[in-house]
PDB file of C-alpha atoms and ligand atoms in Angstrom:
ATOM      1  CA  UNK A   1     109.696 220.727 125.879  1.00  0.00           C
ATOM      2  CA  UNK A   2     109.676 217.641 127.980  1.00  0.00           C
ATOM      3  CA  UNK A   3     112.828 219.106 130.301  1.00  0.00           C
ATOM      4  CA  UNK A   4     111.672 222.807 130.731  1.00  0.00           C
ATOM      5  CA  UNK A   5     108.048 220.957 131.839  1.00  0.00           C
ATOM      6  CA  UNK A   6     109.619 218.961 134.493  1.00  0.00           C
ATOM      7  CA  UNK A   7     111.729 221.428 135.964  1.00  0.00           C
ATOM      8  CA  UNK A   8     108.449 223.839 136.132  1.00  0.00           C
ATOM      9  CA  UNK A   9     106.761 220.741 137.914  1.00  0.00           C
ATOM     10  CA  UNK A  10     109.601 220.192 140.186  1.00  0.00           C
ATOM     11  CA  UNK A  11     110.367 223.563 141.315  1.00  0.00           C
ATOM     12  CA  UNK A  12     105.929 223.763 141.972  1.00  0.00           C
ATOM     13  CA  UNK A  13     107.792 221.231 145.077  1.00  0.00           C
ATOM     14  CA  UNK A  14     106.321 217.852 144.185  1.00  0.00           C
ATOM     15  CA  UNK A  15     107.800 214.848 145.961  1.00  0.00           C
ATOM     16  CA  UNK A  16     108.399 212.514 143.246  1.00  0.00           C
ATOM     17  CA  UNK A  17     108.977 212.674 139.778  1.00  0.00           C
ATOM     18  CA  UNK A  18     109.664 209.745 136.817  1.00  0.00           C
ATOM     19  CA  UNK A  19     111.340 210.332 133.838  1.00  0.00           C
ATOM     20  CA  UNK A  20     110.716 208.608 130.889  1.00  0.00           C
ATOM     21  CA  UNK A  21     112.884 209.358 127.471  1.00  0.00           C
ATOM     22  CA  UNK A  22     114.168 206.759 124.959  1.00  0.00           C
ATOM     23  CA  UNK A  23     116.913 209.248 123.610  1.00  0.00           C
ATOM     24  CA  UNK A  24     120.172 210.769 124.329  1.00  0.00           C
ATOM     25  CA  UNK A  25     120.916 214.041 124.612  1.00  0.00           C
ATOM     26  CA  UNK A  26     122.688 215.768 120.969  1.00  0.00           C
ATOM     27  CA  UNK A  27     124.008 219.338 120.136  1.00  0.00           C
ATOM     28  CA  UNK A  28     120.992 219.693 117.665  1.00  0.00           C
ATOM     29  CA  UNK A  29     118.903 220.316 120.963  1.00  0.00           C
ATOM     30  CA  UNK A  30     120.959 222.792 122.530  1.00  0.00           C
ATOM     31  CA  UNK A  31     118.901 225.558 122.323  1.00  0.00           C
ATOM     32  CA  UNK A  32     115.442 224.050 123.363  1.00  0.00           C
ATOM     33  CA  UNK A  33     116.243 222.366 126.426  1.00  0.00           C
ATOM     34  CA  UNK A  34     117.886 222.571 129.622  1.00  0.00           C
ATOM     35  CA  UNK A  35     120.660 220.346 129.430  1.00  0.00           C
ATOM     36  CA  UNK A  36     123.981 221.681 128.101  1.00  0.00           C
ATOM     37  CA  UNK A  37     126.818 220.704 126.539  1.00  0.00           C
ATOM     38  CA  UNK A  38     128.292 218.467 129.288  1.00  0.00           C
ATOM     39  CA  UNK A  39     125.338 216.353 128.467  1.00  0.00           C
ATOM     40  CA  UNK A  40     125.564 215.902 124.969  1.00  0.00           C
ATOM     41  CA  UNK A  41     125.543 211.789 123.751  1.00  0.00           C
ATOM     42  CA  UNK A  42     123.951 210.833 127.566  1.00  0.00           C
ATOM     43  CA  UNK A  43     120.213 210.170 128.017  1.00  0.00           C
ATOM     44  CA  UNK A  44     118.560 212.751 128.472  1.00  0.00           C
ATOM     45  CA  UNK A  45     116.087 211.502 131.410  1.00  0.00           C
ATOM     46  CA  UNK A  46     119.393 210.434 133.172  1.00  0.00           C
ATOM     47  CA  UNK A  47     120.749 213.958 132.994  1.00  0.00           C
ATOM     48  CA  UNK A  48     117.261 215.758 133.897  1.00  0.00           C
ATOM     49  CA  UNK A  49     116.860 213.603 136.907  1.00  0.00           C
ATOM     50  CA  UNK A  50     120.042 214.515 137.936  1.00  0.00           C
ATOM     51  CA  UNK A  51     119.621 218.045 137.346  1.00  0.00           C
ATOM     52  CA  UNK A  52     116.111 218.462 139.642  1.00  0.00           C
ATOM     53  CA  UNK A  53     118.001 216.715 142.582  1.00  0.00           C
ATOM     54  CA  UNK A  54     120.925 218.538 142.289  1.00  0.00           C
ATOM     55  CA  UNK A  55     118.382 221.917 142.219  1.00  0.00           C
ATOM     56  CA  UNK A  56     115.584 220.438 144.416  1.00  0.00           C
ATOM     57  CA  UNK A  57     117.161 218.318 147.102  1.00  0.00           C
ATOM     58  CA  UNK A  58     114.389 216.963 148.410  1.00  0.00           C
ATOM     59  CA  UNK A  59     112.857 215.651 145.076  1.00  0.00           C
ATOM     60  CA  UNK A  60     112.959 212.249 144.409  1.00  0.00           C
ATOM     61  CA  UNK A  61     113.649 211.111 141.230  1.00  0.00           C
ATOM     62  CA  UNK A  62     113.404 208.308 139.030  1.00  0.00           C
ATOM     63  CA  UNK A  63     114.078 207.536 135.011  1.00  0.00           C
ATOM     64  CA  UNK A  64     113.842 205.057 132.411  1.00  0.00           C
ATOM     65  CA  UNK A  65     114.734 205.158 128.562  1.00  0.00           C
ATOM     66  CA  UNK A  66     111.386 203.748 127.685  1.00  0.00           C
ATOM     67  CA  UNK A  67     108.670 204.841 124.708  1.00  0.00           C
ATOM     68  CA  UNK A  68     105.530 205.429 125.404  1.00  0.00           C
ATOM     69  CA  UNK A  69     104.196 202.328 123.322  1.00  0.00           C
ATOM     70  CA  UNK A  70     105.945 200.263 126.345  1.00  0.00           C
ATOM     71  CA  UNK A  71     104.304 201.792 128.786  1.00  0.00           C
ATOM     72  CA  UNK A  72     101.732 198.731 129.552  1.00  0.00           C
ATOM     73  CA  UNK A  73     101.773 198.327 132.833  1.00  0.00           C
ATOM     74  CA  UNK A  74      98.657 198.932 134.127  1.00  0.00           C
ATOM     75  CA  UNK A  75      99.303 198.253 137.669  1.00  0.00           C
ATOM     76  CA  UNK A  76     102.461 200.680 137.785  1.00  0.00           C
ATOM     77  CA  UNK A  77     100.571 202.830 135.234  1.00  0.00           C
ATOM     78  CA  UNK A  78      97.781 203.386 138.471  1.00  0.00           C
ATOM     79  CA  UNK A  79     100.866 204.025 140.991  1.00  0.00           C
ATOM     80  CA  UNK A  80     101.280 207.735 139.463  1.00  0.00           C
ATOM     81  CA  UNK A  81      99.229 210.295 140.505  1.00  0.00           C
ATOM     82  CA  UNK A  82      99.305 211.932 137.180  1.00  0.00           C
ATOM     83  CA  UNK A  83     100.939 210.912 134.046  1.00  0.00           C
ATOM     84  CA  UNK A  84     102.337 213.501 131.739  1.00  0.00           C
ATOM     85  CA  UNK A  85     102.970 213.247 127.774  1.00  0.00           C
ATOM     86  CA  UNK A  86     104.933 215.498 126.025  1.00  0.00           C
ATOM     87  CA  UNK A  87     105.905 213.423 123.295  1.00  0.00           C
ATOM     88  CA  UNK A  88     104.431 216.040 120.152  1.00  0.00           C
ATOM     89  CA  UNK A  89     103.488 212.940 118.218  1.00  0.00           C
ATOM     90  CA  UNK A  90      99.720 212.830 117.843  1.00  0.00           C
ATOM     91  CA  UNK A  91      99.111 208.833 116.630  1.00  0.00           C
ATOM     92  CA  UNK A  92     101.147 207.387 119.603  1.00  0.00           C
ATOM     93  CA  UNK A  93      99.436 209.591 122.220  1.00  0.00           C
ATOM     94  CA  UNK A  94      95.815 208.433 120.770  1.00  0.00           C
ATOM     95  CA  UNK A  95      97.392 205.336 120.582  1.00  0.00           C
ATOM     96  CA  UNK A  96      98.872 205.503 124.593  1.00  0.00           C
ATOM     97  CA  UNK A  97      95.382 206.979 124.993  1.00  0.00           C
ATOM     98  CA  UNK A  98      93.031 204.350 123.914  1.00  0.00           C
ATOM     99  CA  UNK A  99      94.915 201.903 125.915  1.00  0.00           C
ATOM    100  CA  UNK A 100      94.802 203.843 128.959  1.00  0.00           C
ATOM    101  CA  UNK A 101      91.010 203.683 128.317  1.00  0.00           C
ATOM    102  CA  UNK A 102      90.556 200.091 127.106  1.00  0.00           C
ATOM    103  CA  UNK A 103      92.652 199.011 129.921  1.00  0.00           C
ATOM    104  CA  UNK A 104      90.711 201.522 132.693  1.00  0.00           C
ATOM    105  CA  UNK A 105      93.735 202.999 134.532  1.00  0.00           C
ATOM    106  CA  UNK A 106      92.522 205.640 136.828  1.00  0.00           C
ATOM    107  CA  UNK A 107      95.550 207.774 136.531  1.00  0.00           C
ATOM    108  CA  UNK A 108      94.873 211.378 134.690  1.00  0.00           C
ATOM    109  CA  UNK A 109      96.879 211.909 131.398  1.00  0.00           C
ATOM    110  CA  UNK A 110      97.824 215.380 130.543  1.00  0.00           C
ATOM    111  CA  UNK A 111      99.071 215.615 126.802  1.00  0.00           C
ATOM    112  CA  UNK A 112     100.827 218.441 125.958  1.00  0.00           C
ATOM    113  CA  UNK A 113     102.284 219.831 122.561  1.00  0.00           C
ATOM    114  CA  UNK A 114     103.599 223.198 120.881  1.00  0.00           C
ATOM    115  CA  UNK A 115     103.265 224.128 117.094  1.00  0.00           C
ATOM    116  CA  UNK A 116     106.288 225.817 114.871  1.00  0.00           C
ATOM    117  CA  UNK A 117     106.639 229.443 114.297  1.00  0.00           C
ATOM    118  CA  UNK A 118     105.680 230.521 117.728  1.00  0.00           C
ATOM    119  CA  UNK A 119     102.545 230.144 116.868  1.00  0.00           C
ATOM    120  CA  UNK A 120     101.098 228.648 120.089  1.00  0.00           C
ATOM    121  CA  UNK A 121     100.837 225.441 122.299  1.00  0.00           C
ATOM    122  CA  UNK A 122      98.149 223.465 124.299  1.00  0.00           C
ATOM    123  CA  UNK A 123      97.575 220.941 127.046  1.00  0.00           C
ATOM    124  CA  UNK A 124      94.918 218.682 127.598  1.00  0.00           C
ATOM    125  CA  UNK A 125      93.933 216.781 130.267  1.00  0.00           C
ATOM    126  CA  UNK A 126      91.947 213.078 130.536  1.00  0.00           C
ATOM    127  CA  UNK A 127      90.455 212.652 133.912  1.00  0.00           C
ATOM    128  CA  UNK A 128      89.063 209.414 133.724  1.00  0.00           C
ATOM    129  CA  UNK A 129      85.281 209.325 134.595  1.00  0.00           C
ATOM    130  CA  UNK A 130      84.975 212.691 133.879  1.00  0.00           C
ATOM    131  CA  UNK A 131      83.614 213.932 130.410  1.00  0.00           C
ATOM    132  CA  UNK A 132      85.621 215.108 127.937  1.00  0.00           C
ATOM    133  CA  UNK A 133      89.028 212.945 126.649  1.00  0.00           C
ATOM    134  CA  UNK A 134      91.509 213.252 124.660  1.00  0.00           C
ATOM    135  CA  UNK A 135      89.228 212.507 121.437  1.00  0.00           C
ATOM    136  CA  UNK A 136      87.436 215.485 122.090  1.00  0.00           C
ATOM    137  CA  UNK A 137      90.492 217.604 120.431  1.00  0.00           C
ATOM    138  CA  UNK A 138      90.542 215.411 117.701  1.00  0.00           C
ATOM    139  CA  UNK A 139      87.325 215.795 116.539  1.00  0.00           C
ATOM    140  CA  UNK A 140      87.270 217.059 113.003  1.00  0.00           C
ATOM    141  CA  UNK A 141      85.251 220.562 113.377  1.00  0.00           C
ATOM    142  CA  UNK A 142      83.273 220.442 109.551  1.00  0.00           C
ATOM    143  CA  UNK A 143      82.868 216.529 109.266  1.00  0.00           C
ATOM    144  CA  UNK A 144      82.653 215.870 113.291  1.00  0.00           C
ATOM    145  CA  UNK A 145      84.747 212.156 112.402  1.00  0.00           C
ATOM    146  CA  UNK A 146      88.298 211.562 114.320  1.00  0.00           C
ATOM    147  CA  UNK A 147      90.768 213.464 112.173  1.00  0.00           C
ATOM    148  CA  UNK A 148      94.195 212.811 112.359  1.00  0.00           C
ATOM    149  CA  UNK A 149      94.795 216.725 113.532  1.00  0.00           C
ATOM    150  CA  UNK A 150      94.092 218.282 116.738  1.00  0.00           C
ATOM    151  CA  UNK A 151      90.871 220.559 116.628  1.00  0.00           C
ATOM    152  CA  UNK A 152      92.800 222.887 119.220  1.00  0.00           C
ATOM    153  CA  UNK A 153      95.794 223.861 116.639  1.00  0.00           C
ATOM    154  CA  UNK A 154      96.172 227.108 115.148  1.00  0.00           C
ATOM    155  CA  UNK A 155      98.057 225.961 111.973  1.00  0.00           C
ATOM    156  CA  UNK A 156      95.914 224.598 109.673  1.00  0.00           C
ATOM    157  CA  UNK A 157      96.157 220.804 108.951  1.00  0.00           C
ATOM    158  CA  UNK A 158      97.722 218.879 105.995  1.00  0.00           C
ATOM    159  CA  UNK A 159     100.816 221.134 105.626  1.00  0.00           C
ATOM    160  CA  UNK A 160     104.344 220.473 106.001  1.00  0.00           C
ATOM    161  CA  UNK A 161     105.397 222.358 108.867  1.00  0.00           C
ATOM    162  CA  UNK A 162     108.654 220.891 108.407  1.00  0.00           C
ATOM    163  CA  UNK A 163     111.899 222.601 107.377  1.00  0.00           C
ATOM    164  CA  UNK A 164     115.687 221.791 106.683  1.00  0.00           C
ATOM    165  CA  UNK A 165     118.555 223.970 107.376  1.00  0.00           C
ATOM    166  CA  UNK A 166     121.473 223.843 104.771  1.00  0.00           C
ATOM    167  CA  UNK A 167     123.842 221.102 105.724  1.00  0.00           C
ATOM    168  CA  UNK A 168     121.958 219.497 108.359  1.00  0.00           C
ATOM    169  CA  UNK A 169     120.633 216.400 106.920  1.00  0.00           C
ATOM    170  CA  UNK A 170     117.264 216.099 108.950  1.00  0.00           C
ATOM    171  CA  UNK A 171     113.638 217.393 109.160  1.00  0.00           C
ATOM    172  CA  UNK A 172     112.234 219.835 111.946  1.00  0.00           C
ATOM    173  CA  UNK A 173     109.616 221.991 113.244  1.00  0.00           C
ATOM    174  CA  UNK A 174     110.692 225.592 113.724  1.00  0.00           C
ATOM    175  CA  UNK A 175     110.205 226.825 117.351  1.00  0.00           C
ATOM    176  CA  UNK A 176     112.347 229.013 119.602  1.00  0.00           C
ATOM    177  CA  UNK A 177     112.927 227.941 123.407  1.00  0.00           C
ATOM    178  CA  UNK A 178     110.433 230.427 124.183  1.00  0.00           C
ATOM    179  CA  UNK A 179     107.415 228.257 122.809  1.00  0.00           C
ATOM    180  CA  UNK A 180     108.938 225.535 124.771  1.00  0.00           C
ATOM    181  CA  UNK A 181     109.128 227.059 128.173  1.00  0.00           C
ATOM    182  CA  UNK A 182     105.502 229.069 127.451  1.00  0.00           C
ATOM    183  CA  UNK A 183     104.048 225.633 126.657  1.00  0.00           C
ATOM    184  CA  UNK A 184     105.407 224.006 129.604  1.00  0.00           C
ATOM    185  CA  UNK A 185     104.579 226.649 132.027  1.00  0.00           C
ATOM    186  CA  UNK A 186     101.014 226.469 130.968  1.00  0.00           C
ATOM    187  CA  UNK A 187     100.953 222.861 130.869  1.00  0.00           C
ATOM    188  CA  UNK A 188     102.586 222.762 134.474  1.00  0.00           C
ATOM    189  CA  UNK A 189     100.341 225.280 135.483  1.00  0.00           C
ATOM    190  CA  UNK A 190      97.565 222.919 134.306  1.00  0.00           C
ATOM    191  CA  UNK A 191      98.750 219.801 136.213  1.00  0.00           C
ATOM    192  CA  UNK A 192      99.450 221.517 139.674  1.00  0.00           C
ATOM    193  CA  UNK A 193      95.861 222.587 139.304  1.00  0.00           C
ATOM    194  CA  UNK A 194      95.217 219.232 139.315  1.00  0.00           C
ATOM    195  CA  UNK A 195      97.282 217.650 141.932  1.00  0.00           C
ATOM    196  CA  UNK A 196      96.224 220.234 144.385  1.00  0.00           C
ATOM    197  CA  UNK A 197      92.544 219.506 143.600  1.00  0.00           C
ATOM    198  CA  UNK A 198      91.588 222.693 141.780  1.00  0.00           C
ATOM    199  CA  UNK A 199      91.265 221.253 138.476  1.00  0.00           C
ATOM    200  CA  UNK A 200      88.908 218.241 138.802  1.00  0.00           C
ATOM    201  CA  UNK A 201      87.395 217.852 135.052  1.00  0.00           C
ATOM    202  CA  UNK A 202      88.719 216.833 132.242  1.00  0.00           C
ATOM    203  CA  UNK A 203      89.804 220.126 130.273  1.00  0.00           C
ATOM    204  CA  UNK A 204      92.371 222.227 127.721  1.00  0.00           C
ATOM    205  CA  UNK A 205      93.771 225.108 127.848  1.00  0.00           C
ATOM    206  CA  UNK A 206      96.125 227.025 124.637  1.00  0.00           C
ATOM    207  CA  UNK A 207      98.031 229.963 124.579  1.00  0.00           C
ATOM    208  CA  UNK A 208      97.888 232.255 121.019  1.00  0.00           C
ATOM    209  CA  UNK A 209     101.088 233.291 119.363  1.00  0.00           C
ATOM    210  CA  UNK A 210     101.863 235.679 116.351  1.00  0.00           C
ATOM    211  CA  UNK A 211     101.029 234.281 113.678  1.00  0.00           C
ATOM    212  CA  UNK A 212     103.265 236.337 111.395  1.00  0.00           C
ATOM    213  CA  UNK A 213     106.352 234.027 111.222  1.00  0.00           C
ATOM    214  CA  UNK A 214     104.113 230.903 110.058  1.00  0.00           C
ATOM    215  CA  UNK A 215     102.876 233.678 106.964  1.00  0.00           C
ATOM    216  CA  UNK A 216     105.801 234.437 106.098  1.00  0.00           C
ATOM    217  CA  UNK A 217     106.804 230.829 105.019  1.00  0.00           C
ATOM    218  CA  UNK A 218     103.657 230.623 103.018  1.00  0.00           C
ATOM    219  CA  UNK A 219     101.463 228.496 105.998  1.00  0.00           C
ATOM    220  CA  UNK A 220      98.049 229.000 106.344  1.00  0.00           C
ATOM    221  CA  UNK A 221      96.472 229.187 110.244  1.00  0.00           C
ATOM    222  CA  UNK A 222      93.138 227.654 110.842  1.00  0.00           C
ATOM    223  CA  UNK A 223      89.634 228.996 111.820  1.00  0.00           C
ATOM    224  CA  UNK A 224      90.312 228.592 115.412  1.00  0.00           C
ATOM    225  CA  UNK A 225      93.388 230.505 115.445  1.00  0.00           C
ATOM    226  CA  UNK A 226      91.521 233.859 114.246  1.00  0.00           C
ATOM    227  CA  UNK A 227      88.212 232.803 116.536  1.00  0.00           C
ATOM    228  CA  UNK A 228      90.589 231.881 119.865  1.00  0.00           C
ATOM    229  CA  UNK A 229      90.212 234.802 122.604  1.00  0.00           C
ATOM    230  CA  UNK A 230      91.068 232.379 125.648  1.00  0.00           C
ATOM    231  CA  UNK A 231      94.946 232.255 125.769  1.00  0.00           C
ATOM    232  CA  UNK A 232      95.903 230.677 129.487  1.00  0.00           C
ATOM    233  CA  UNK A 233      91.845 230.105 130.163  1.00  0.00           C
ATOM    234  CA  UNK A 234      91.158 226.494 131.027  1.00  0.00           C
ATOM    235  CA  UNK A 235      88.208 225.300 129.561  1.00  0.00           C
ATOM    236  CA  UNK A 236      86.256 222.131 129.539  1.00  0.00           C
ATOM    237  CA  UNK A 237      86.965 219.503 127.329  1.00  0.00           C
ATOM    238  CA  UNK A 238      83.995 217.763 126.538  1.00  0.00           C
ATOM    239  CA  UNK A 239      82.864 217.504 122.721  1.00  0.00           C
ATOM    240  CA  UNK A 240      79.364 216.572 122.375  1.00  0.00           C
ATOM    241  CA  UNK A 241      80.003 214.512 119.176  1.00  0.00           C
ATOM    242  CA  UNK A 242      83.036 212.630 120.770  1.00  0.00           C
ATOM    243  CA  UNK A 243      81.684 208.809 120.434  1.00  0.00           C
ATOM    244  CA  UNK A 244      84.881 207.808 122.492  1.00  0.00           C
ATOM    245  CA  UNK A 245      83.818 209.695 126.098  1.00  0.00           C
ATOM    246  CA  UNK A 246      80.007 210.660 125.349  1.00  0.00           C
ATOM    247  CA  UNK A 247      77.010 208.481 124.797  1.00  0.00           C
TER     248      UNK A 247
HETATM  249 ZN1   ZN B   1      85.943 212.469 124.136  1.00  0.00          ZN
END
């Protein structure tokens, strides 16, 4: 999702744009991004970057092949007007998170992830100073503790959402190139609203899929899947209970 989200943020006309992205670019993710075959076994941040300048001519661009866990520089971390995860794994953005917050850089982070079978996405962002973090959507909803699942996800937690196609070896989560472009349209929607000072508080937004293909494999969706009637709506993110943000 990472690619189709910075081409929606580059073609909103923003002057500068990083790219950060340990891996290289394989066949396997063909059909999700927007990088083709010419591509394939080069990093993919390399290839992006030169994508948007070759569209955008006036962008500049930068990229690195580092992980999130090395981004520690606090003083470069405070350069960016807006920093912007789409990593889809849940401990290292808490983790990314709680340093950003222990170590009180005053950028905004805007996390942003999709769940299998088309059944939806989110985006969340952490203005620092303002209430509401990313904590808040990992509040569990019946016990009010941290849980390791996001509140805002319509599948319901503790299930394998993974699957294996005959004769490829490795693990996945279903989703078409759809989800991924939805998600990062909303998502880029979400941090333009930002940068151009419409969007000053720390908040979330989802959009709802069908739920009928996650059914079908036997998955169950959770209580705020059937109770969500804001698809696209940004809403504050303040949780009362968070102890991380509040009180
Ligand atoms: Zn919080």
């Amino acid at each position: 999702m990472g690619s189709e989200l910075a081409t929606a943020i580059a073609c909103t006309g923003v002057g500068e744009i990083h790219l950060s992205d340990p891996d290289n670019f394989s066949s396997d993710n063909l059909y999700r991004h927007t990088l083709g075959l010419r591509s394939v076994g080069m990093p993919k941040s390399v290839c992006v970057a030169h994508d948007l300048s070759l569209h955008y001519p006036w962008i500049v661009t930068q990229w690195d092949q580092e992980t999130l866990q090395l981004k520690t520089d606090v003083e470069k971390l405070n350069q960016y007007d807006l920093i912007v995860v789409a990593i889809g794994t849940p401990t290292i953005e808490r983790q990314f998170h709680d340093f950003v917050t222990t170590n009180d850089v005053k950028t905004p982070v805007l996390y942003t992830w999709l769940e299998g079978y088309g059944i939806g996405g989110h985006a969340v962002l952490d203005i620092p100073k303002s209430q509401g973090c990313l904590r808040c959507a990992y509040l569990d909803p019946d016990t009010c503790e941290q849980g390791l699942a996001s509140n805002l996800n319509f599948l319901s937690p503790n299930q394998d959402i993974t699957t294996t196609l005959a004769g490829c070896g490795h693990q996945f989560i279903p989703y078409s190139g759809i989800s991924a472009k939805t998600t990062a349209a909303m998502a880029a929607e979400m941090a333009m609203g930002y940068l151009n000072g419409l969007n000053t508080k720390s908040s979330r937004v989802s959009w709802r899929g069908s739920e009928q293909a996650a059914l079908d494999v036997g998955l169950s969706v959770s209580y705020r899947y059937h109770s969500f009637t804001q698809s696209l709506q940004v809403e504050p993110l303040k949780n009362r209970e968070c102890d991380v943000c509040v009180g």
